[in-house]
Short mmCIF file of N, CA and C in Angstrom, two decimals:
data_model
loop_
_atom_site.label_atom_id
_atom_site.label_comp_id
_atom_site.label_asym_id
_atom_site.label_seq_id
_atom_site.Cartn_x
_atom_site.Cartn_y
_atom_site.Cartn_z
N MET A 372 -25.08 80.01 34.98
CA MET A 372 -24.84 78.67 35.42
C MET A 372 -23.40 78.22 34.98
N SER A 373 -22.49 78.90 35.48
CA SER A 373 -21.16 78.52 35.04
C SER A 373 -20.25 78.24 36.24
N GLY A 374 -20.76 77.50 37.17
CA GLY A 374 -20.01 77.17 38.38
C GLY A 374 -19.07 76.04 38.13
N ALA A 375 -18.35 75.63 39.16
CA ALA A 375 -17.40 74.55 39.05
C ALA A 375 -18.06 73.19 38.95
N HIS A 376 -19.28 73.07 39.36
CA HIS A 376 -19.97 71.83 39.34
C HIS A 376 -21.11 71.69 38.27
N THR A 377 -21.11 72.62 37.38
CA THR A 377 -22.17 72.71 36.37
C THR A 377 -22.28 71.37 35.56
N GLY A 378 -21.19 70.86 35.11
CA GLY A 378 -21.19 69.65 34.27
C GLY A 378 -21.77 68.49 35.05
N TYR A 379 -21.36 68.36 36.38
CA TYR A 379 -21.90 67.24 37.19
C TYR A 379 -23.37 67.33 37.32
N ILE A 380 -23.88 68.55 37.59
CA ILE A 380 -25.29 68.82 37.92
C ILE A 380 -26.11 68.50 36.64
N VAL A 381 -25.66 68.98 35.51
CA VAL A 381 -26.38 68.76 34.25
C VAL A 381 -26.33 67.25 33.94
N ALA A 382 -25.28 66.59 34.13
CA ALA A 382 -25.16 65.13 33.85
C ALA A 382 -26.09 64.36 34.85
N ALA A 383 -26.15 64.80 36.13
CA ALA A 383 -27.03 64.10 37.03
C ALA A 383 -28.45 64.26 36.69
N TYR A 384 -28.85 65.47 36.29
CA TYR A 384 -30.26 65.68 35.85
C TYR A 384 -30.57 64.90 34.54
N ALA A 385 -29.60 64.87 33.62
CA ALA A 385 -29.87 64.16 32.39
C ALA A 385 -29.96 62.64 32.61
N PHE A 386 -29.15 62.15 33.53
CA PHE A 386 -29.22 60.70 33.90
C PHE A 386 -30.53 60.43 34.58
N ALA A 387 -30.94 61.24 35.49
CA ALA A 387 -32.18 61.07 36.21
C ALA A 387 -33.42 61.09 35.18
N ALA A 388 -33.34 62.04 34.29
CA ALA A 388 -34.43 62.10 33.23
C ALA A 388 -34.48 60.86 32.36
N LEU A 389 -33.27 60.31 32.08
CA LEU A 389 -33.20 59.12 31.25
C LEU A 389 -33.80 57.93 32.01
N VAL A 390 -33.50 57.81 33.27
CA VAL A 390 -33.97 56.69 34.10
C VAL A 390 -35.48 56.79 34.23
N VAL A 391 -35.99 58.00 34.54
CA VAL A 391 -37.43 58.22 34.73
C VAL A 391 -38.11 57.92 33.36
N GLY A 392 -37.59 58.43 32.33
CA GLY A 392 -38.16 58.15 30.98
C GLY A 392 -38.19 56.70 30.64
N GLY A 393 -37.12 55.99 30.98
CA GLY A 393 -37.06 54.53 30.67
C GLY A 393 -38.07 53.78 31.58
N LEU A 394 -38.28 54.20 32.77
CA LEU A 394 -39.31 53.57 33.64
C LEU A 394 -40.72 53.78 33.07
N ILE A 395 -40.92 55.03 32.64
CA ILE A 395 -42.28 55.33 32.04
C ILE A 395 -42.46 54.48 30.78
N LEU A 396 -41.43 54.41 29.92
CA LEU A 396 -41.59 53.59 28.68
C LEU A 396 -41.83 52.15 29.06
N ARG A 397 -41.14 51.62 30.02
CA ARG A 397 -41.31 50.20 30.40
C ARG A 397 -42.69 49.97 30.95
N ALA A 398 -43.23 50.96 31.71
CA ALA A 398 -44.59 50.78 32.24
C ALA A 398 -45.62 50.80 31.09
N VAL A 399 -45.42 51.66 30.14
CA VAL A 399 -46.37 51.74 28.98
C VAL A 399 -46.32 50.45 28.20
N LEU A 400 -45.14 50.01 27.88
CA LEU A 400 -44.98 48.75 27.06
C LEU A 400 -45.59 47.56 27.85
N ASP A 401 -45.33 47.50 29.17
CA ASP A 401 -45.87 46.42 30.00
C ASP A 401 -47.37 46.45 30.01
N HIS A 402 -47.95 47.69 30.10
CA HIS A 402 -49.41 47.82 30.17
C HIS A 402 -49.97 47.26 28.83
N ARG A 403 -49.40 47.60 27.66
CA ARG A 403 -49.84 47.16 26.44
C ARG A 403 -49.79 45.65 26.38
N ALA A 404 -48.67 45.05 26.86
CA ALA A 404 -48.50 43.55 26.81
C ALA A 404 -49.52 42.91 27.71
N GLN A 405 -49.86 43.47 28.82
CA GLN A 405 -50.78 42.91 29.78
C GLN A 405 -52.23 42.98 29.15
N LYS A 406 -52.48 44.09 28.42
CA LYS A 406 -53.84 44.16 27.83
C LYS A 406 -53.96 43.15 26.70
N ARG A 407 -52.91 42.89 25.92
CA ARG A 407 -52.91 41.84 24.88
C ARG A 407 -53.10 40.50 25.52
N ALA A 408 -52.37 40.27 26.60
CA ALA A 408 -52.55 38.91 27.22
C ALA A 408 -54.00 38.75 27.74
N LEU A 409 -54.52 39.76 28.41
CA LEU A 409 -55.84 39.69 28.89
C LEU A 409 -56.87 39.41 27.77
N ALA A 410 -56.70 40.15 26.64
CA ALA A 410 -57.59 39.93 25.49
C ALA A 410 -57.47 38.48 24.95
N ASP A 411 -56.29 37.94 25.01
CA ASP A 411 -56.04 36.58 24.52
C ASP A 411 -56.67 35.59 25.44
N PHE A 412 -56.59 35.86 26.76
CA PHE A 412 -57.33 34.91 27.67
C PHE A 412 -58.83 34.98 27.53
N GLU A 413 -59.31 36.22 27.33
CA GLU A 413 -60.79 36.37 27.17
C GLU A 413 -61.26 35.75 25.88
N ALA A 414 -60.42 35.80 24.79
CA ALA A 414 -60.71 35.21 23.55
C ALA A 414 -60.81 33.67 23.69
N ARG A 415 -59.99 33.13 24.59
CA ARG A 415 -59.98 31.67 24.76
C ARG A 415 -61.11 31.26 25.82
N GLY A 416 -61.85 32.24 26.27
CA GLY A 416 -62.89 31.83 27.25
C GLY A 416 -62.60 31.93 28.68
N VAL A 417 -61.38 32.30 29.02
CA VAL A 417 -61.00 32.40 30.38
C VAL A 417 -61.61 33.71 30.99
N GLN A 418 -62.31 33.57 32.08
CA GLN A 418 -62.97 34.74 32.65
C GLN A 418 -62.21 35.29 33.87
N ARG A 419 -62.44 36.55 34.20
CA ARG A 419 -61.86 37.11 35.41
C ARG A 419 -62.67 36.63 36.61
N ARG A 420 -61.98 36.41 37.72
CA ARG A 420 -62.64 36.03 38.97
C ARG A 420 -63.65 37.11 39.43
N SER A 421 -63.29 38.39 39.18
CA SER A 421 -64.19 39.44 39.67
C SER A 421 -65.43 39.45 38.80
N ARG A 422 -65.34 39.08 37.49
CA ARG A 422 -66.57 39.02 36.72
C ARG A 422 -67.42 37.83 37.09
N ARG A 423 -66.82 36.73 37.49
CA ARG A 423 -67.63 35.53 37.93
C ARG A 423 -68.40 35.85 39.26
N LYS A 424 -67.76 36.59 40.13
CA LYS A 424 -68.40 36.93 41.39
C LYS A 424 -69.63 37.87 41.08
N ALA A 425 -69.43 38.76 40.15
CA ALA A 425 -70.51 39.71 39.79
C ALA A 425 -71.68 38.98 39.23
N GLN A 426 -71.53 37.95 38.53
CA GLN A 426 -72.58 37.20 37.84
C GLN A 426 -73.33 36.29 38.84
N SER A 427 -72.73 35.95 40.00
CA SER A 427 -73.39 35.10 40.95
C SER A 427 -74.48 35.77 41.67
#
């Protein structure tokens, strides 16, 4: 892998890996935040609409 464009190709793959990794990290952190917010709502007595329909 010693062509004229090797540096460009490696940099492009590294950048793509960083972007994908950042998106995955953001999704994981957002999922945790949403779970905390949902637990907070449930602790305050707010119920999900889907749960209310199931109880009817």
